[in-house]
Amino acid sequence: MKISVRKVSQDVESILRVSQQAEEKLDDLRLCFRDLEACWEGDASKSYSRKVDEELGELRFACTRMKVFLMGMHQAAALYSACGKAMERNVQT
């Protein structure tokens, strides 16, 4: 199986750009929730705020986990490609 490291790199970079945009949208979403939260009062507001923080934290963690996975995939593709090239050179000699 032949892997194009260039193609994998392009795909990973594209996904990482989208991931960065998603994280920026999470920040925007948080600000919108804070505006809504201003309408609430007392314990309900604190509970709501805590729940929003938990959910957004989980989303942010999922984005980070995805980035780590993608970087690992990129490194694995590069290693696989390098091994394949080394094997081809050994066969040719």
mmCIF file with all atom_site columns, C-alpha atoms in Angstrom:
data_model
loop_
_atom_site.group_PDB
_atom_site.id
_atom_site.type_symbol
_atom_site.label_atom_id
_atom_site.label_alt_id
_atom_site.label_comp_id
_atom_site.label_asym_id
_atom_site.label_entity_id
_atom_site.label_seq_id
_atom_site.pdbx_PDB_ins_code
_atom_site.Cartn_x
_atom_site.Cartn_y
_atom_site.Cartn_z
_atom_site.occupancy
_atom_site.B_iso_or_equiv
_atom_site.pdbx_formal_charge
_atom_site.auth_seq_id
_atom_site.auth_comp_id
_atom_site.auth_asym_id
_atom_site.auth_atom_id
_atom_site.pdbx_PDB_model_num
ATOM 1  C CA . MET A 1 1  ? 0.000   0.000  0.000  1.00 0.00 ? 1  MET A CA 1
ATOM 2  C CA . LYS A 1 2  ? 1.414   3.329  -1.019 1.00 0.00 ? 2  LYS A CA 1
ATOM 3  C CA . ILE A 1 3  ? 0.833   6.381  1.139  1.00 0.00 ? 3  ILE A CA 1
ATOM 4  C CA . SER A 1 4  ? 1.266   9.895  -0.120 1.00 0.00 ? 4  SER A CA 1
ATOM 5  C CA . VAL A 1 5  ? 2.779   11.770 2.807  1.00 0.00 ? 5  VAL A CA 1
ATOM 6  C CA . ARG A 1 6  ? 2.121   15.025 0.984  1.00 0.00 ? 6  ARG A CA 1
ATOM 7  C CA . LYS A 1 7  ? -1.586  14.168 0.655  1.00 0.00 ? 7  LYS A CA 1
ATOM 8  C CA . VAL A 1 8  ? -1.808  13.100 4.309  1.00 0.00 ? 8  VAL A CA 1
ATOM 9  C CA . SER A 1 9  ? -0.029  16.318 5.331  1.00 0.00 ? 9  SER A CA 1
ATOM 10 C CA . GLN A 1 10 ? -2.443  18.423 3.309  1.00 0.00 ? 10 GLN A CA 1
ATOM 11 C CA . ASP A 1 11 ? -5.440  16.596 4.759  1.00 0.00 ? 11 ASP A CA 1
ATOM 12 C CA . VAL A 1 12 ? -4.133  16.918 8.318  1.00 0.00 ? 12 VAL A CA 1
ATOM 13 C CA . GLU A 1 13 ? -3.409  20.625 7.852  1.00 0.00 ? 13 GLU A CA 1
ATOM 14 C CA . SER A 1 14 ? -6.896  21.154 6.443  1.00 0.00 ? 14 SER A CA 1
ATOM 15 C CA . ILE A 1 15 ? -8.518  19.349 9.366  1.00 0.00 ? 15 ILE A CA 1
ATOM 16 C CA . LEU A 1 16 ? -6.374  21.272 11.846 1.00 0.00 ? 16 LEU A CA 1
ATOM 17 C CA . ARG A 1 17 ? -7.495  24.570 10.278 1.00 0.00 ? 17 ARG A CA 1
ATOM 18 C CA . VAL A 1 18 ? -11.124 23.522 10.645 1.00 0.00 ? 18 VAL A CA 1
ATOM 19 C CA . SER A 1 19 ? -10.417 22.425 14.214 1.00 0.00 ? 19 SER A CA 1
ATOM 20 C CA . GLN A 1 20 ? -8.901  25.826 14.988 1.00 0.00 ? 20 GLN A CA 1
ATOM 21 C CA . GLN A 1 21 ? -11.979 27.515 13.548 1.00 0.00 ? 21 GLN A CA 1
ATOM 22 C CA . ALA A 1 22 ? -14.166 25.252 15.693 1.00 0.00 ? 22 ALA A CA 1
ATOM 23 C CA . GLU A 1 23 ? -12.249 26.263 18.817 1.00 0.00 ? 23 GLU A CA 1
ATOM 24 C CA . GLU A 1 24 ? -12.698 29.923 17.913 1.00 0.00 ? 24 GLU A CA 1
ATOM 25 C CA . LYS A 1 25 ? -16.421 29.285 17.492 1.00 0.00 ? 25 LYS A CA 1
ATOM 26 C CA . LEU A 1 26 ? -16.444 27.697 20.955 1.00 0.00 ? 26 LEU A CA 1
ATOM 27 C CA . ASP A 1 27 ? -15.113 30.981 22.322 1.00 0.00 ? 27 ASP A CA 1
ATOM 28 C CA . ASP A 1 28 ? -17.883 32.846 20.475 1.00 0.00 ? 28 ASP A CA 1
ATOM 29 C CA . LEU A 1 29 ? -20.422 30.363 21.796 1.00 0.00 ? 29 LEU A CA 1
ATOM 30 C CA . ARG A 1 30 ? -19.186 30.907 25.328 1.00 0.00 ? 30 ARG A CA 1
ATOM 31 C CA . LEU A 1 31 ? -19.677 34.662 24.983 1.00 0.00 ? 31 LEU A CA 1
ATOM 32 C CA . CYS A 1 32 ? -23.225 34.110 23.711 1.00 0.00 ? 32 CYS A CA 1
ATOM 33 C CA . PHE A 1 33 ? -23.970 31.857 26.672 1.00 0.00 ? 33 PHE A CA 1
ATOM 34 C CA . ARG A 1 34 ? -22.610 34.522 29.018 1.00 0.00 ? 34 ARG A CA 1
ATOM 35 C CA . ASP A 1 35 ? -25.005 37.065 27.497 1.00 0.00 ? 35 ASP A CA 1
ATOM 36 C CA . LEU A 1 36 ? -27.893 34.653 28.045 1.00 0.00 ? 36 LEU A CA 1
ATOM 37 C CA . GLU A 1 37 ? -26.679 33.907 31.551 1.00 0.00 ? 37 GLU A CA 1
ATOM 38 C CA . ALA A 1 38 ? -26.986 37.581 32.446 1.00 0.00 ? 38 ALA A CA 1
ATOM 39 C CA . CYS A 1 39 ? -30.780 37.138 32.208 1.00 0.00 ? 39 CYS A CA 1
ATOM 40 C CA . TRP A 1 40 ? -30.773 34.476 34.940 1.00 0.00 ? 40 TRP A CA 1
ATOM 41 C CA . GLU A 1 41 ? -30.453 35.123 38.642 1.00 0.00 ? 41 GLU A CA 1
ATOM 42 C CA . GLY A 1 42 ? -29.265 33.330 41.761 1.00 0.00 ? 42 GLY A CA 1
ATOM 43 C CA . ASP A 1 43 ? -28.573 29.616 42.028 1.00 0.00 ? 43 ASP A CA 1
ATOM 44 C CA . ALA A 1 44 ? -30.037 28.864 38.608 1.00 0.00 ? 44 ALA A CA 1
ATOM 45 C CA . SER A 1 45 ? -27.445 31.146 37.045 1.00 0.00 ? 45 SER A CA 1
ATOM 46 C CA . LYS A 1 46 ? -24.575 29.456 38.881 1.00 0.00 ? 46 LYS A CA 1
ATOM 47 C CA . SER A 1 47 ? -25.816 25.985 37.962 1.00 0.00 ? 47 SER A CA 1
ATOM 48 C CA . TYR A 1 48 ? -26.323 27.009 34.342 1.00 0.00 ? 48 TYR A CA 1
ATOM 49 C CA . SER A 1 49 ? -22.879 28.606 34.201 1.00 0.00 ? 49 SER A CA 1
ATOM 50 C CA . ARG A 1 50 ? -21.228 25.512 35.640 1.00 0.00 ? 50 ARG A CA 1
ATOM 51 C CA . LYS A 1 51 ? -23.016 23.235 33.133 1.00 0.00 ? 51 LYS A CA 1
ATOM 52 C CA . VAL A 1 52 ? -22.032 25.462 30.190 1.00 0.00 ? 52 VAL A CA 1
ATOM 53 C CA . ASP A 1 53 ? -18.414 25.474 31.375 1.00 0.00 ? 53 ASP A CA 1
ATOM 54 C CA . GLU A 1 54 ? -18.422 21.656 31.671 1.00 0.00 ? 54 GLU A CA 1
ATOM 55 C CA . GLU A 1 55 ? -19.898 21.124 28.206 1.00 0.00 ? 55 GLU A CA 1
ATOM 56 C CA . LEU A 1 56 ? -17.595 23.621 26.508 1.00 0.00 ? 56 LEU A CA 1
ATOM 57 C CA . GLY A 1 57 ? -14.633 22.108 28.364 1.00 0.00 ? 57 GLY A CA 1
ATOM 58 C CA . GLU A 1 58 ? -15.534 18.666 27.012 1.00 0.00 ? 58 GLU A CA 1
ATOM 59 C CA . LEU A 1 59 ? -15.800 20.032 23.478 1.00 0.00 ? 59 LEU A CA 1
ATOM 60 C CA . ARG A 1 60 ? -12.446 21.773 23.787 1.00 0.00 ? 60 ARG A CA 1
ATOM 61 C CA . PHE A 1 61 ? -10.879 18.570 25.150 1.00 0.00 ? 61 PHE A CA 1
ATOM 62 C CA . ALA A 1 62 ? -12.325 16.619 22.203 1.00 0.00 ? 62 ALA A CA 1
ATOM 63 C CA . CYS A 1 63 ? -10.741 19.125 19.783 1.00 0.00 ? 63 CYS A CA 1
ATOM 64 C CA . THR A 1 64 ? -7.374  18.750 21.517 1.00 0.00 ? 64 THR A CA 1
ATOM 65 C CA . ARG A 1 65 ? -7.629  14.960 21.495 1.00 0.00 ? 65 ARG A CA 1
ATOM 66 C CA . MET A 1 66 ? -8.428  15.035 17.777 1.00 0.00 ? 66 MET A CA 1
ATOM 67 C CA . LYS A 1 67 ? -5.378  17.222 17.094 1.00 0.00 ? 67 LYS A CA 1
ATOM 68 C CA . VAL A 1 68 ? -3.116  14.801 18.951 1.00 0.00 ? 68 VAL A CA 1
ATOM 69 C CA . PHE A 1 69 ? -4.576  11.885 16.986 1.00 0.00 ? 69 PHE A CA 1
ATOM 70 C CA . LEU A 1 70 ? -4.070  13.702 13.676 1.00 0.00 ? 70 LEU A CA 1
ATOM 71 C CA . MET A 1 71 ? -0.477  14.573 14.455 1.00 0.00 ? 71 MET A CA 1
ATOM 72 C CA . GLY A 1 72 ? 0.169   10.927 15.340 1.00 0.00 ? 72 GLY A CA 1
ATOM 73 C CA . MET A 1 73 ? -1.452  9.838  12.087 1.00 0.00 ? 73 MET A CA 1
ATOM 74 C CA . HIS A 1 74 ? 0.732   12.283 10.174 1.00 0.00 ? 74 HIS A CA 1
ATOM 75 C CA . GLN A 1 75 ? 3.891   10.967 11.844 1.00 0.00 ? 75 GLN A CA 1
ATOM 76 C CA . ALA A 1 76 ? 2.845   7.367  11.215 1.00 0.00 ? 76 ALA A CA 1
ATOM 77 C CA . ALA A 1 77 ? 2.300   8.096  7.516  1.00 0.00 ? 77 ALA A CA 1
ATOM 78 C CA . ALA A 1 78 ? 5.717   9.735  7.245  1.00 0.00 ? 78 ALA A CA 1
ATOM 79 C CA . LEU A 1 79 ? 7.357   6.784  8.999  1.00 0.00 ? 79 LEU A CA 1
ATOM 80 C CA . TYR A 1 80 ? 5.497   4.273  6.829  1.00 0.00 ? 80 TYR A CA 1
ATOM 81 C CA . SER A 1 81 ? 6.573   6.144  3.705  1.00 0.00 ? 81 SER A CA 1
ATOM 82 C CA . ALA A 1 82 ? 10.199  6.356  4.838  1.00 0.00 ? 82 ALA A CA 1
ATOM 83 C CA . CYS A 1 83 ? 10.251  2.622  5.604  1.00 0.00 ? 83 CYS A CA 1
ATOM 84 C CA . GLY A 1 84 ? 8.766   1.860  2.207  1.00 0.00 ? 84 GLY A CA 1
ATOM 85 C CA . LYS A 1 85 ? 11.409  3.961  0.454  1.00 0.00 ? 85 LYS A CA 1
ATOM 86 C CA . ALA A 1 86 ? 14.181  2.296  2.452  1.00 0.00 ? 86 ALA A CA 1
ATOM 87 C CA . MET A 1 87 ? 12.844  -1.143 1.544  1.00 0.00 ? 87 MET A CA 1
ATOM 88 C CA . GLU A 1 88 ? 12.708  -0.173 -2.138 1.00 0.00 ? 88 GLU A CA 1
ATOM 89 C CA . ARG A 1 89 ? 16.343  0.971  -2.002 1.00 0.00 ? 89 ARG A CA 1
ATOM 90 C CA . ASN A 1 90 ? 17.374  -2.302 -0.347 1.00 0.00 ? 90 ASN A CA 1
ATOM 91 C CA . VAL A 1 91 ? 15.599  -4.328 -3.012 1.00 0.00 ? 91 VAL A CA 1
ATOM 92 C CA . GLN A 1 92 ? 17.262  -2.334 -5.798 1.00 0.00 ? 92 GLN A CA 1
ATOM 93 C CA . THR A 1 93 ? 20.779  -2.884 -4.433 1.00 0.00 ? 93 THR A CA 1
#
